[in-house]
One Martini backbone bead per residue (centre of mass of N, CA, C, O) as a GRO file, in nm:
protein
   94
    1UNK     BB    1  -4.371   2.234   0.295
    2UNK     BB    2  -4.247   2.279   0.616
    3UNK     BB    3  -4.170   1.972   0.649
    4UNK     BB    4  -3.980   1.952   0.445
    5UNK     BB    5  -3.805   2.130   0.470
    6UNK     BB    6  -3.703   2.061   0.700
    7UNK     BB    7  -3.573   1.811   0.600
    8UNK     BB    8  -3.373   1.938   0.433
    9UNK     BB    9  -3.215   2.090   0.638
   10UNK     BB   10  -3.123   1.821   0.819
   11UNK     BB   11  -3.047   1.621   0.555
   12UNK     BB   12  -2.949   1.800   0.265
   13UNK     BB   13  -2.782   2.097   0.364
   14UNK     BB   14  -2.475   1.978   0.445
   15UNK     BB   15  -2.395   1.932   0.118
   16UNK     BB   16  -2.651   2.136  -0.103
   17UNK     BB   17  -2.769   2.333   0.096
   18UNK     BB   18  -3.028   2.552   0.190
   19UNK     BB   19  -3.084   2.617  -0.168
   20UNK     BB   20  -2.925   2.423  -0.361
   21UNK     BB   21  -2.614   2.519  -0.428
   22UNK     BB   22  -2.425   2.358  -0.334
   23UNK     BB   23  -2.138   2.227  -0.183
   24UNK     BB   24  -2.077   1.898  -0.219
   25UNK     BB   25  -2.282   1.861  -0.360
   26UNK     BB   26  -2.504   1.933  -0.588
   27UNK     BB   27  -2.678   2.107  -0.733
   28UNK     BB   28  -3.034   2.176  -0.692
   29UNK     BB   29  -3.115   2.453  -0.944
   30UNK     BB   30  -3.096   2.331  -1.173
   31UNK     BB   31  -3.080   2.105  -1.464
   32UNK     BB   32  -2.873   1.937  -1.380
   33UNK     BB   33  -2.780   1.589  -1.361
   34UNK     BB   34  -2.592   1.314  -1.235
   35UNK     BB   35  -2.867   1.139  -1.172
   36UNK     BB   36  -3.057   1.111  -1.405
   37UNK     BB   37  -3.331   1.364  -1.487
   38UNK     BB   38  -3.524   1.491  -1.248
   39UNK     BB   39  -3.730   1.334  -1.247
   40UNK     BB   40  -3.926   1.228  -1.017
   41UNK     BB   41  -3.875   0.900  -1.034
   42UNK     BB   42  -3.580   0.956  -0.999
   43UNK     BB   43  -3.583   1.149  -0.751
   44UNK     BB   44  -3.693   0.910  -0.586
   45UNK     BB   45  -3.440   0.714  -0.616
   46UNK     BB   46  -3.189   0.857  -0.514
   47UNK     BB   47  -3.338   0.902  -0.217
   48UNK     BB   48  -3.368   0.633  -0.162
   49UNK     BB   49  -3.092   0.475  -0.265
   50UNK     BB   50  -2.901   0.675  -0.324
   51UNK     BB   51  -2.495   0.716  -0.368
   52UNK     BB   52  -2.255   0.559  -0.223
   53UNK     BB   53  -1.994   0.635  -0.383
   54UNK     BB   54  -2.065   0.982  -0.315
   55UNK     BB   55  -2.203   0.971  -0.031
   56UNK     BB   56  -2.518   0.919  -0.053
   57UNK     BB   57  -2.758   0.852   0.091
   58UNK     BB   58  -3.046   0.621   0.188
   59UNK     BB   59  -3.331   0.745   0.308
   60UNK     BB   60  -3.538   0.510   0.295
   61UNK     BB   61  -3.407   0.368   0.568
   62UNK     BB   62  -3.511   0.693   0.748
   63UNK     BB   63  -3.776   0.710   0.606
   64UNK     BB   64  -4.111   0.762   0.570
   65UNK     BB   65  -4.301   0.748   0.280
   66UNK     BB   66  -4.378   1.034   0.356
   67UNK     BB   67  -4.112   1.192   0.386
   68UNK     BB   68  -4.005   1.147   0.121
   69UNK     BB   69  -4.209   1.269  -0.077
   70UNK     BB   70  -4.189   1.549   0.043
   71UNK     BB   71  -3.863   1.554  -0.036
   72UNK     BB   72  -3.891   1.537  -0.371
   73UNK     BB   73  -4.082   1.744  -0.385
   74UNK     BB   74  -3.880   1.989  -0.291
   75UNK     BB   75  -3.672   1.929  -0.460
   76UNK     BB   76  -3.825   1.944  -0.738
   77UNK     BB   77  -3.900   2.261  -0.671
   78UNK     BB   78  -3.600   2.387  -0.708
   79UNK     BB   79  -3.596   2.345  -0.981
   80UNK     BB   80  -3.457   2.630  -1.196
   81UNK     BB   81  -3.380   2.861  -0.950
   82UNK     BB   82  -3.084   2.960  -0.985
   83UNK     BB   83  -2.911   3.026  -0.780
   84UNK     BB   84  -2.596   3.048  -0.634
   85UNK     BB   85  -2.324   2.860  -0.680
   86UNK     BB   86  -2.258   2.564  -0.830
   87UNK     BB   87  -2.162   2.436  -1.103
   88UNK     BB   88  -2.289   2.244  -1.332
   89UNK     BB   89  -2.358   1.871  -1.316
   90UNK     BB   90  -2.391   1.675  -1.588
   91UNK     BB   91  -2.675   1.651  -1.732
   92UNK     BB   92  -2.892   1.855  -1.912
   93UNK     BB   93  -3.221   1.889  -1.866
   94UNK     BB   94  -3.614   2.008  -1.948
   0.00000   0.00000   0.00000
């Protein structure tokens, strides 16, 4: 997960921040999902394929299709973890 973290900190950490905690983006630590449900596969596509309205890139554009998994899994990973952050936005799934 090494890699994974890598990608994450210097793609992902400008927004959701170091440990997912939100700060332009949503906190990616909670249950709460704005786009999808937090599922793999969900969360596989806003990764790949943006929310350009949002302003989330389309990473999938950017990374070649194994890192893309491996930020996935990380972020998938995230879930849960309940840092302190941002107020949860979106539905909570579980």
């Amino acid at each position: 997960m090494s890699e994974a973290k890598t990608l994450f900190v210097g793609r992902c950490a400008p927004c959701h921040g170091a440990r997912g905690e939100g700060l332009i983006g949503p906190d990616l630590t909670d249950h709460a999902w704005i786009h999808g449900d937090g599922g793999p596969m969900g969360l596989y596509s806003v990764v790949k394929d943006g929310v350009p309205a949002k302003g989330m890139p389309a990473w999938g554009k950017q990374l070649s299709p194994v890192e893309l998994r491996k930020l996935v899994a990380f972020v998938g990973n995230l879930t849960a973890a309940h840092v302190p952050g941002k107020a949860p936005e979106g539905v909570e799934h579980r």
